[in-house]
Amino acid sequence: MKLYITPTSGNAWKVRLLLSMLKLPFETVVLDTDKKEHKAPEFLKLNPRGQVPVLVDGERVFWDSTACLVYLARKYGGEQWLPSDAEGMAEVQQWLALSNNELHYGLQWARGKKIGIRAIGDYEEYAAYGRNGLAVLESRLKDNQWLACGRPTIADLACYCYTSVSPEGGFDLAAHPAVAAWVKRVEALPGWIKRV
């Protein structure tokens, strides 16, 4: 298996985490965005969007972190990471949506403005969206150890990555004690790995 990433991609980190937690061997290919390797014709054959992550498993190619997480969880993770029943799958999916919206467009884009990897947009707009995402997480986690199904799932991995680095974007996790405790629980899971 081969995973294409960039060093700053939280979306790629999500997939790396699940691969590690599933104890699956994989090769990491780090693309240099300064050299526009993610826009090179060979890479665009893998993902016409020119984004990471891209997962290659044999002859199959998957792009988008959610697609990669769902594929890996379903193919290699049994019921642990993504339940097959309608209720459990929908419960996980709603947190994947939060990850792809408030956490990505809020926490990550605000972080990008702060650390200089995002040139466009308004920091305060992003930060407001991110604070809303943190409030939703805090509301759920104040009475639950995990986001969905009472156990770690791909919902937790998807939401964890940009939440854990949100202090780099000016967010104070101490103001969200349930979220801060959950970040530590995710980091204590067997197979957890640091971002690149």
PDB file of C-alpha atoms in Angstrom, residues 103-171:
ATOM      1  CA  LEU A 103     -12.890  21.688  11.702  1.00  0.00           C
ATOM      2  CA  HIS A 104     -11.291  21.898   8.270  1.00  0.00           C
ATOM      3  CA  TYR A 105     -12.636  25.257   7.103  1.00  0.00           C
ATOM      4  CA  GLY A 106     -12.504  26.693  10.606  1.00  0.00           C
ATOM      5  CA  LEU A 107      -9.664  25.275  12.676  1.00  0.00           C
ATOM      6  CA  GLN A 108      -7.333  24.352   9.827  1.00  0.00           C
ATOM      7  CA  TRP A 109      -7.829  27.454   7.700  1.00  0.00           C
ATOM      8  CA  ALA A 110      -7.410  29.724  10.748  1.00  0.00           C
ATOM      9  CA  ARG A 111      -4.248  27.768  11.603  1.00  0.00           C
ATOM     10  CA  GLY A 112      -3.090  28.170   8.017  1.00  0.00           C
ATOM     11  CA  LYS A 113      -3.460  31.943   8.270  1.00  0.00           C
ATOM     12  CA  LYS A 114      -1.531  32.013  11.566  1.00  0.00           C
ATOM     13  CA  ILE A 115       1.394  29.889  10.422  1.00  0.00           C
ATOM     14  CA  GLY A 116       1.569  31.371   6.938  1.00  0.00           C
ATOM     15  CA  ILE A 117       0.474  28.483   4.715  1.00  0.00           C
ATOM     16  CA  ARG A 118      -2.867  30.079   3.745  1.00  0.00           C
ATOM     17  CA  ALA A 119      -2.758  33.430   1.979  1.00  0.00           C
ATOM     18  CA  ILE A 120      -6.430  34.040   1.222  1.00  0.00           C
ATOM     19  CA  GLY A 121      -9.438  34.633   3.446  1.00  0.00           C
ATOM     20  CA  ASP A 122     -10.212  36.265   6.736  1.00  0.00           C
ATOM     21  CA  TYR A 123      -8.734  34.806   9.926  1.00  0.00           C
ATOM     22  CA  GLU A 124     -11.660  35.959  12.097  1.00  0.00           C
ATOM     23  CA  GLU A 125     -14.185  34.295   9.803  1.00  0.00           C
ATOM     24  CA  TYR A 126     -12.287  31.036   9.922  1.00  0.00           C
ATOM     25  CA  ALA A 127     -11.775  31.308  13.686  1.00  0.00           C
ATOM     26  CA  ALA A 128     -15.504  31.861  14.310  1.00  0.00           C
ATOM     27  CA  TYR A 129     -16.312  28.755  12.280  1.00  0.00           C
ATOM     28  CA  GLY A 130     -13.638  26.817  14.167  1.00  0.00           C
ATOM     29  CA  ARG A 131     -14.929  27.952  17.565  1.00  0.00           C
ATOM     30  CA  ASN A 132     -18.348  26.651  16.574  1.00  0.00           C
ATOM     31  CA  GLY A 133     -16.800  23.291  15.731  1.00  0.00           C
ATOM     32  CA  LEU A 134     -15.005  23.150  19.077  1.00  0.00           C
ATOM     33  CA  ALA A 135     -18.284  23.975  20.858  1.00  0.00           C
ATOM     34  CA  VAL A 136     -20.017  21.089  19.083  1.00  0.00           C
ATOM     35  CA  LEU A 137     -17.203  18.721  20.071  1.00  0.00           C
ATOM     36  CA  GLU A 138     -17.251  19.964  23.680  1.00  0.00           C
ATOM     37  CA  SER A 139     -21.023  19.458  23.860  1.00  0.00           C
ATOM     38  CA  ARG A 140     -20.680  15.846  22.744  1.00  0.00           C
ATOM     39  CA  LEU A 141     -17.554  14.963  24.696  1.00  0.00           C
ATOM     40  CA  LYS A 142     -18.612  16.386  28.054  1.00  0.00           C
ATOM     41  CA  ASP A 143     -20.833  13.302  28.481  1.00  0.00           C
ATOM     42  CA  ASN A 144     -19.118  10.829  26.130  1.00  0.00           C
ATOM     43  CA  GLN A 145     -15.606   9.396  25.923  1.00  0.00           C
ATOM     44  CA  TRP A 146     -15.776   9.057  22.120  1.00  0.00           C
ATOM     45  CA  LEU A 147     -17.693  10.782  19.344  1.00  0.00           C
ATOM     46  CA  ALA A 148     -19.688   7.827  18.025  1.00  0.00           C
ATOM     47  CA  CYS A 149     -20.839   4.360  19.059  1.00  0.00           C
ATOM     48  CA  GLY A 150     -19.238   4.541  22.529  1.00  0.00           C
ATOM     49  CA  ARG A 151     -15.798   3.550  21.198  1.00  0.00           C
ATOM     50  CA  PRO A 152     -13.007   4.917  19.013  1.00  0.00           C
ATOM     51  CA  THR A 153     -14.048   5.070  15.358  1.00  0.00           C
ATOM     52  CA  ILE A 154     -12.875   6.861  12.239  1.00  0.00           C
ATOM     53  CA  ALA A 155     -15.000   9.767  13.485  1.00  0.00           C
ATOM     54  CA  ASP A 156     -12.487  10.348  16.269  1.00  0.00           C
ATOM     55  CA  LEU A 157      -9.476  10.139  13.962  1.00  0.00           C
ATOM     56  CA  ALA A 158     -11.074  12.483  11.431  1.00  0.00           C
ATOM     57  CA  CYS A 159     -11.919  15.116  14.043  1.00  0.00           C
ATOM     58  CA  TYR A 160      -8.730  14.683  16.054  1.00  0.00           C
ATOM     59  CA  CYS A 161      -6.109  15.840  13.556  1.00  0.00           C
ATOM     60  CA  TYR A 162      -7.090  19.484  13.056  1.00  0.00           C
ATOM     61  CA  THR A 163      -8.402  19.765  16.620  1.00  0.00           C
ATOM     62  CA  SER A 164      -5.115  18.625  18.158  1.00  0.00           C
ATOM     63  CA  VAL A 165      -3.088  21.255  16.292  1.00  0.00           C
ATOM     64  CA  SER A 166      -5.687  24.025  16.680  1.00  0.00           C
ATOM     65  CA  PRO A 167      -3.600  25.867  19.324  1.00  0.00           C
ATOM     66  CA  GLU A 168      -1.227  26.704  16.442  1.00  0.00           C
ATOM     67  CA  GLY A 169      -4.184  28.605  14.981  1.00  0.00           C
ATOM     68  CA  GLY A 170      -4.856  30.574  18.142  1.00  0.00           C
ATOM     69  CA  PHE A 171      -7.447  28.274  19.746  1.00  0.00           C
TER      70      PHE A 171
END
